[in-house]
Coordinates of C-alpha atoms and ligand atoms in Angstrom, one line a residue:
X1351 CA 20.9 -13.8 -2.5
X1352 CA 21.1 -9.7 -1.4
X1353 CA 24.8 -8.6 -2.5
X1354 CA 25.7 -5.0 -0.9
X1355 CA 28.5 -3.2 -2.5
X1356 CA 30.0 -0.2 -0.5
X1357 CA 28.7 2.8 -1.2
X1358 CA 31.7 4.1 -3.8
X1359 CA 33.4 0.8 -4.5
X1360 CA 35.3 1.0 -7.7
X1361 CA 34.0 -0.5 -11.1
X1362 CA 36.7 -2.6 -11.2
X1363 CA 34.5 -4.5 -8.0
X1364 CA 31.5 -4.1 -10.3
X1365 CA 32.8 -5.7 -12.8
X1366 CA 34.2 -8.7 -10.6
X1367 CA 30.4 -9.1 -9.1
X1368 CA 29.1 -9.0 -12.3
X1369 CA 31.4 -12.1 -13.9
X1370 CA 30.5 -14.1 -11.0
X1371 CA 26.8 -13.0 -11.1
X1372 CA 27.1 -14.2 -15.2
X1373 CA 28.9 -17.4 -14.1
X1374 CA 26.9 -18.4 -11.3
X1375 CA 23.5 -17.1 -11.1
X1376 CA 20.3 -18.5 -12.8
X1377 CA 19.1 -14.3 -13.0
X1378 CA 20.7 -11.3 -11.5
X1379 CA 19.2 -7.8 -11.2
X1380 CA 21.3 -5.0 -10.4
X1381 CA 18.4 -2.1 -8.2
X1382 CA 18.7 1.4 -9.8
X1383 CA 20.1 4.2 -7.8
X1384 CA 21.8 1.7 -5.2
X1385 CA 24.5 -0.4 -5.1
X1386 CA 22.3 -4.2 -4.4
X1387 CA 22.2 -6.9 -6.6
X1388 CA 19.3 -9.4 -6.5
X1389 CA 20.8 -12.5 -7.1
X1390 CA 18.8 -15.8 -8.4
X1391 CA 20.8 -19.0 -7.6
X1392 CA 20.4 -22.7 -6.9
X1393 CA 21.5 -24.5 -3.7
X1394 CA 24.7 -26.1 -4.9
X1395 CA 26.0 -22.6 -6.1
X1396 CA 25.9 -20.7 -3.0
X1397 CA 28.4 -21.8 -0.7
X1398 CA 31.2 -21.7 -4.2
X1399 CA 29.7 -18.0 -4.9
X1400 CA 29.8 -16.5 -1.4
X1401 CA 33.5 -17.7 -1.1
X1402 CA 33.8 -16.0 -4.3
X1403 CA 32.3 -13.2 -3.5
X1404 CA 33.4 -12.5 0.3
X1405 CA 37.1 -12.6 -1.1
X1406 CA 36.3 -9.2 -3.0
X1407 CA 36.9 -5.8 -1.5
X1408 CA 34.1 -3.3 -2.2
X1409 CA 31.3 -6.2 -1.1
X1410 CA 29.9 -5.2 1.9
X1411 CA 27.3 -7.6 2.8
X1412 CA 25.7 -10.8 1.7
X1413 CA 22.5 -12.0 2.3
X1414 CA 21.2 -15.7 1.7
X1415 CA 17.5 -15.5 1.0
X1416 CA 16.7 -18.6 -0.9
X1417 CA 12.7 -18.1 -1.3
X1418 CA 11.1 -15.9 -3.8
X1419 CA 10.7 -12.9 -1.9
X1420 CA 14.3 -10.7 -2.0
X1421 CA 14.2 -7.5 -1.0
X1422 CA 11.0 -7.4 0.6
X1423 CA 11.2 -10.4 2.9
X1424 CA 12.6 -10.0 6.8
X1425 CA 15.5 -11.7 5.6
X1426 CA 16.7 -8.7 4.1
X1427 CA 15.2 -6.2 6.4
X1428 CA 15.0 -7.3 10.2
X1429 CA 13.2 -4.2 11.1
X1430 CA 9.7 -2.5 9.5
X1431 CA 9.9 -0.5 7.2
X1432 CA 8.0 3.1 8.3
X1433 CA 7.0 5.5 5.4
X1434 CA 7.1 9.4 6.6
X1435 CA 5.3 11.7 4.3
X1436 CA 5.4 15.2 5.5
X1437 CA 4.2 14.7 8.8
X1438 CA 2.7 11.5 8.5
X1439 CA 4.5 8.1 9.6
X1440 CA 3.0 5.1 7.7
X1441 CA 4.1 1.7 9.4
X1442 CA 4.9 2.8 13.3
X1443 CA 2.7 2.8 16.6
X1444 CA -0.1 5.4 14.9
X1445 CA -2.9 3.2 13.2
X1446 CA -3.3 5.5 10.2
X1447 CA -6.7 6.1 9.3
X1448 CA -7.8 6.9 5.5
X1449 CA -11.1 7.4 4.5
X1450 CA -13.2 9.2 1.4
X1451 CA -15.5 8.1 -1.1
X1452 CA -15.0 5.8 -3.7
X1453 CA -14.9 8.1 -6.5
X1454 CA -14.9 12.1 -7.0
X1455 CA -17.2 13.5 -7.6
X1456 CA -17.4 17.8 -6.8
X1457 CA -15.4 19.4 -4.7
X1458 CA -18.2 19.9 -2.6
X1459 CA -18.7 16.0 -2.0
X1460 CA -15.0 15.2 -1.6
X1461 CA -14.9 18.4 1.0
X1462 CA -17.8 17.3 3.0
X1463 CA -16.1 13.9 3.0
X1464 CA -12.8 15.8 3.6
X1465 CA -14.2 17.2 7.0
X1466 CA -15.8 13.8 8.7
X1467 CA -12.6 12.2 7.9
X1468 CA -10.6 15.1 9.4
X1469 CA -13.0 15.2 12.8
X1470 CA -12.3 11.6 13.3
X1471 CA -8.8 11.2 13.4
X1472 CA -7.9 10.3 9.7
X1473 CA -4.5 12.1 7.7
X1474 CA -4.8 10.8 4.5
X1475 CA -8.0 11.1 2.0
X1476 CA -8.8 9.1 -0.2
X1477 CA -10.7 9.6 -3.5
X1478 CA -10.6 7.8 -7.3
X1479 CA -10.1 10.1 -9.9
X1480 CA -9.7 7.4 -12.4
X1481 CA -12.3 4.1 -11.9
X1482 CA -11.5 1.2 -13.2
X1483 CA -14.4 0.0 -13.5
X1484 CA -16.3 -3.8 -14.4
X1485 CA -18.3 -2.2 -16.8
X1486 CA -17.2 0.4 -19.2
X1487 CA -20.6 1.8 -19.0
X1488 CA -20.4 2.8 -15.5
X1489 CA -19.4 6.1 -14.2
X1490 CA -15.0 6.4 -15.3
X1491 CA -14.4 8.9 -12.6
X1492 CA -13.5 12.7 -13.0
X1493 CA -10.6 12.3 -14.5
X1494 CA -8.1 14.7 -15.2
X1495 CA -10.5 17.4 -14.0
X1496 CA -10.4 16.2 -10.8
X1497 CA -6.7 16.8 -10.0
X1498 CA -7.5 20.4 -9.4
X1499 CA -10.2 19.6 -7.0
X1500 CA -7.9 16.8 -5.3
X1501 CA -5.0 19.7 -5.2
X1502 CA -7.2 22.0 -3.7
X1503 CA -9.3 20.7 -1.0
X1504 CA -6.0 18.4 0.2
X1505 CA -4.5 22.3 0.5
X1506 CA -7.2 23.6 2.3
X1507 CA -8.0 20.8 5.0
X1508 CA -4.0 20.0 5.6
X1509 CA -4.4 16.1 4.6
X1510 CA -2.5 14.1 2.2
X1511 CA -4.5 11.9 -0.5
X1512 CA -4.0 8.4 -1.6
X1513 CA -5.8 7.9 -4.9
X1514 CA -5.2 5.1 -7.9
X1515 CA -3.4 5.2 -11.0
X1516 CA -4.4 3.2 -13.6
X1517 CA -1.3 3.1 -16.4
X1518 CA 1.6 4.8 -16.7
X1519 CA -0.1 7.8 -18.6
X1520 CA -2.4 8.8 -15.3
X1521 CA 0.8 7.8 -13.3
X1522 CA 2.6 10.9 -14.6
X1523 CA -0.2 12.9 -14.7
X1524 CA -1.3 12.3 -11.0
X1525 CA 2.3 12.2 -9.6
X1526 CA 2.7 15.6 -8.6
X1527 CA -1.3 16.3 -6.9
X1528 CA -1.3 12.4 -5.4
X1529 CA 0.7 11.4 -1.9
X1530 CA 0.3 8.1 -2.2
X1531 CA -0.4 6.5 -5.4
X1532 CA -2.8 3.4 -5.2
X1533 CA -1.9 0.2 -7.4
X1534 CA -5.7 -1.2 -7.9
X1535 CA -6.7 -4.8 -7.3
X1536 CA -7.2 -5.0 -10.8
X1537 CA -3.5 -3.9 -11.6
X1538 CA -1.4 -5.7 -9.3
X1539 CA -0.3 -7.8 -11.5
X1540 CA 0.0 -5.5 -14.5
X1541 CA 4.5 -5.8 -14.8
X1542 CA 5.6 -2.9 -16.5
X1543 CA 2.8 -0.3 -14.4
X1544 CA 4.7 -1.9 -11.0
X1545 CA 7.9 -1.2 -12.7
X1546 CA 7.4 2.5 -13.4
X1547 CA 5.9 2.8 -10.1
X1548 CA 8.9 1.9 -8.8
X1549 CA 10.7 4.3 -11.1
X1550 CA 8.6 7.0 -10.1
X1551 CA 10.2 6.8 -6.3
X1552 CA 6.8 7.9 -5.1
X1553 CA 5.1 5.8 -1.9
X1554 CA 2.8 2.8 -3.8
X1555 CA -0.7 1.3 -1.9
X1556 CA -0.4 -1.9 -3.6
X1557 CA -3.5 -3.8 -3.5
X1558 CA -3.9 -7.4 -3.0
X1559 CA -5.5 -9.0 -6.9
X1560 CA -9.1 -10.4 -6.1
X1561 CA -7.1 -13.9 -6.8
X1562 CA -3.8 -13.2 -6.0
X1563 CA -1.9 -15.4 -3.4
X1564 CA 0.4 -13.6 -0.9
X1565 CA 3.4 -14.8 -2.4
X1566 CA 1.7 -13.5 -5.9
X1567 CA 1.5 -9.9 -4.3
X1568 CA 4.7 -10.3 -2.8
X1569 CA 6.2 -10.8 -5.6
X1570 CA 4.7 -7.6 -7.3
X1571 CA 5.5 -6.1 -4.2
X1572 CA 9.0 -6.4 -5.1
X1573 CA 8.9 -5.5 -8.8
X1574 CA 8.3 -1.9 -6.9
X1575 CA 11.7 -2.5 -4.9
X1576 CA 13.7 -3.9 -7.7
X1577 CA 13.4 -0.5 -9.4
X1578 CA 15.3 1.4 -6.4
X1579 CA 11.4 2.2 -4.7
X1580 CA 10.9 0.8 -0.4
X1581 CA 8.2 2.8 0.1
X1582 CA 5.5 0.3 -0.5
X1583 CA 2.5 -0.4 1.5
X1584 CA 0.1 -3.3 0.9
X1585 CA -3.3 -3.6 1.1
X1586 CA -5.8 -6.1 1.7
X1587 CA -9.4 -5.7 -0.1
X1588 CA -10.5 -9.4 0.3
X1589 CA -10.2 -12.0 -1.9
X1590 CA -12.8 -13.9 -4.2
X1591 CA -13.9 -17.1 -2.7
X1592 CA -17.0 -19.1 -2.9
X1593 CA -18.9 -17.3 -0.4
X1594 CA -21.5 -14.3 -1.8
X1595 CA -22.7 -12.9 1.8
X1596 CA -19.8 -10.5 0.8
X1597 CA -18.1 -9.4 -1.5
X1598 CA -14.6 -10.2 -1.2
X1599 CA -14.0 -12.5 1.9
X1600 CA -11.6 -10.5 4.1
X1601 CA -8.3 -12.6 4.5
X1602 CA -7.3 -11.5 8.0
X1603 CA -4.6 -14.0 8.2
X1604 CA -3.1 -12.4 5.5
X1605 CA -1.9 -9.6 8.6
X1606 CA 0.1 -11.8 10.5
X1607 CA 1.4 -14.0 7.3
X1608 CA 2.7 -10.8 6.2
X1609 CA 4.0 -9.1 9.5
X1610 CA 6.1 -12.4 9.2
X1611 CA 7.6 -12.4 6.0
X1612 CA 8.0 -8.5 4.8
X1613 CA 9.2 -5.2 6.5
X1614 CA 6.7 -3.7 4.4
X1615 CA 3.5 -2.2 6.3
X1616 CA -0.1 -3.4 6.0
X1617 CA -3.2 -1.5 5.8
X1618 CA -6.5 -3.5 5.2
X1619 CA -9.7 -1.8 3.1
X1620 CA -12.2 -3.5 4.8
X1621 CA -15.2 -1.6 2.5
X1622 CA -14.3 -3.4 -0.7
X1623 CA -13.8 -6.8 1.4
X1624 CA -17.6 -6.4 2.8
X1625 CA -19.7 -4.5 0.0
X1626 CA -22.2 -3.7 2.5
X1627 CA -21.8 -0.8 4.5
X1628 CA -23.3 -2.5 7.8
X1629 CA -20.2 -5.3 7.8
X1630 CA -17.7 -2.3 7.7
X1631 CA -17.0 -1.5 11.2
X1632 CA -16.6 -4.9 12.3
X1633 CA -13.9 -5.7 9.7
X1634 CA -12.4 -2.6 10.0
X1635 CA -12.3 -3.2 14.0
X1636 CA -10.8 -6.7 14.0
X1637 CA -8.3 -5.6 11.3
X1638 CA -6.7 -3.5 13.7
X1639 CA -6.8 -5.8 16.8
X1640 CA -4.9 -8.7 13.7
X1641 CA -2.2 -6.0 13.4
X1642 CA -3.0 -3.7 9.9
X1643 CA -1.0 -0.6 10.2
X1644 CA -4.0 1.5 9.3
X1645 CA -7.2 1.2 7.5
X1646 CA -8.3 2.6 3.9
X1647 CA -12.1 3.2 4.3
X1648 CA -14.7 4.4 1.8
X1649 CA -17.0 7.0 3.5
X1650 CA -19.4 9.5 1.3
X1651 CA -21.3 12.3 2.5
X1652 CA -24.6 10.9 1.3
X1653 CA -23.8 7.4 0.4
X1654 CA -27.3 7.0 -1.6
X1655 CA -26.1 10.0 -3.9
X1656 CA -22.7 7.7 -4.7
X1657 CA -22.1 7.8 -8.6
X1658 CA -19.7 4.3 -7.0
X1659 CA -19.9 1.8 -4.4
X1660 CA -22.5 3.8 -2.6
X1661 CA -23.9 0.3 -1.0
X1662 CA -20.6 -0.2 0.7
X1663 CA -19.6 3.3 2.2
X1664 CA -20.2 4.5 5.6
X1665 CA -22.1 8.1 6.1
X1666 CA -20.6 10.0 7.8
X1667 CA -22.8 9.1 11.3
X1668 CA -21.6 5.4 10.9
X1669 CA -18.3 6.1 10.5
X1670 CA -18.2 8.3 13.4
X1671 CA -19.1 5.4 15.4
X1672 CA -16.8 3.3 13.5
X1673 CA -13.5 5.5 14.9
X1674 CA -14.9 6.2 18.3
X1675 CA -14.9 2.5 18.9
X1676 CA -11.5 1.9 16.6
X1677 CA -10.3 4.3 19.4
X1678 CA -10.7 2.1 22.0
X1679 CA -9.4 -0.6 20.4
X1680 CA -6.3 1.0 19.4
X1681 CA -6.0 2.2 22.5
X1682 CA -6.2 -1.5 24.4
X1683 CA -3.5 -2.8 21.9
X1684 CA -0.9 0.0 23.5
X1685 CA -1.2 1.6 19.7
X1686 CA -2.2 5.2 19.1
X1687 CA -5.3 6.9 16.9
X1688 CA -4.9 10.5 15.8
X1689 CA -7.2 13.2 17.5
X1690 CA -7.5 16.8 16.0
X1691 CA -7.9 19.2 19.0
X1692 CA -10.3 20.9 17.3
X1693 CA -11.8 16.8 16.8
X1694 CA -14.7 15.6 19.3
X1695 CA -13.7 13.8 21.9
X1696 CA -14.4 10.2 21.3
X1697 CA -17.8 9.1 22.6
X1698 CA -18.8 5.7 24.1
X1699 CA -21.1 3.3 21.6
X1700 CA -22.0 0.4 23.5
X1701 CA -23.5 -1.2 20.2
X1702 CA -24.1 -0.4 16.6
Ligands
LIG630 C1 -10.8 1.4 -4.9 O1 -10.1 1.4 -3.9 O2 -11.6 2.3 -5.2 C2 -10.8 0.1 -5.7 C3 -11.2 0.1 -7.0 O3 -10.4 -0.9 -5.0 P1 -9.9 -2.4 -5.5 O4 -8.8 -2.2 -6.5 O5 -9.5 -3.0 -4.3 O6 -11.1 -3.1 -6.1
LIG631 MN1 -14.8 1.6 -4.3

């Protein structure tokens, strides 16, 4: 149950909700920053605690949702959610398009990268700074160094960056040179990192976990909300099943599952789903026609040269073709692709 208290009720209200909340609910959270309570109860307490409740002045709205999901299910939210940052609108008609390499690596990499994405429609780079990475021998990313590089070429090309954060430490330190701060695979279950990202107010990519069930990431989803933060979008990066001809097995249902139960929008990384670069474009293509709001693709200049993931990006030939034909797609679903005018028009691949 979602309990709405007007905007300036009194604390004598408060303190009614609360003594109700303490006699009747098996867990109650009240969200920073906004007056919503997140109420846990069982079946045979909610009619009792709604008469309760409805009988108070100050309570504006409540809403029965008796599953797990609270504040991101539709039964809080009817409508989607859209996320507007600076000029770009996350979770509306556009299909957003992000794209980079896996890791930075120079400026001059990520601003070669920065330039194909640009030509081809995309608004937001992407780029890890920190790598968390399966073996702690393998390349850790820039690090801190690379903040000035993300700072300046986003500056310089007029794009926004999405990159991850790994613990609260390179949450802070990230905040003010990262749009969009990217909750790994590996992290989405980590509690209190979810909890200060929700603190932090700034707009989460929250990836799916290689074995997490949608309600799972749903649920970490909303450890984001509960701290007074909507602006959540989730990712899916493939899941680990028993097939190897990929990497991660894409979960397309998961689109239409989720368009379903949350507001929240839905891009899809098909790159880490495939691990080979040649199964990128189909993934990322039939994402789309399933629904994602966008797509989060890895693309390096010279994807041989990649200090990560270099078998799975596109070059930047490939993933030209990729959004030319995205283009048409988006275009048959009545859904729209940015163009550049100084961009190339779109050309025609019959085939790749
Ligand atoms: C990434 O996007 O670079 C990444 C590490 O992805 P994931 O967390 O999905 O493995
Ligand atoms: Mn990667």
């Amino acid at each position: 149950m979602i309990i709405q208290l007007d905007i300036n009720c009194p604390l004598k209200t408060k303190l009614e909700v609360a003594e109700i909340m303490r006699s009747h609910c098996v867990g109650s959270h009240w969200v920073p920053g906004k007056n919503i309570i997140v109420a846990e109860i069982s079946k045979d307490t909610m009619e009792d605690m709604q008469k309760r409740l409805k009988g108070i002045t100050g309570v504006r709205n409540i809403i029965n949702t008796m599953g797990p999901h609270k504040l991101v299910s539709r039964d809080y939210q009817r409508e989607n959610t859209v996320i507007k940052i600076k000029d770009v609108v996350i979770g509306g008609k556009e299909v957003i398009l992000m794209a980079g390499p896996c890791a930075l690596e120079s400026e001059d990499q990520f601003l070669r990268a920065a330039h194909t994405v640009k030509k081809c429609g995309g608004k937001i780079l992407r780029a890890g700074v920190f790598k968390p990475r399966t073996s702690p021998y393998s390349f850790q990313g820039m690090g801190v160094q690379g903040l000035e590089i993300i700072e300046k070429v986003k500056e310089e090309m007029g794009l926004l960056v999405v990159s991850e954060i790994i613990d609260s430490e390179t949450l802070s330190m990230a905040s003010p040179y990262f749009d969009i701060l990217q909750i790994g695979a590996r992290n989405m279950q980590n509690y209190p990192l979810l909890k200060e990202a929700g603190r932090s107010g700034k707009p989460i990519l929250l990836k799916r976990g290689m074995s997490a069930t949608i309600k799972e990431w749903l649920l970490a989803a909303e450890y984001i909300l509960s701290m007074g933060n909507s602006n959540v979008i989730l990712c899916e990066r493939g899941i680990r099943t028993y097939e190897t001809a990929t990497r991660n097995t894409l979960d397309l249902s998961a689109i239409p599952v989720l368009k379903e139960l949350t507001h929240l929008p839905i891009i899809v990384d098909p790159s880490h789903a495939a691990g080979k670069s040649n199964l990128v474009s189909p993934l990322a293509w039939a994402a789309v026609a399933a629904g994602a709001d966008g797509l989060l693709v890895e693309m390096h200049p010279e994807p041989e040269k990649a200090l990560c993931d270099g078998e799975q990006c596109l070059n930047p030939e490939t993933f030209k073709i990729m959004t030319s034909q995205l283009r048409q797609i988006v275009a048959a679903l009545g859904r729209e692709l940015h163009s550049y005018p100084e961009s190339t028009p779109a050309i025609y691949v019959k085939s790749l």
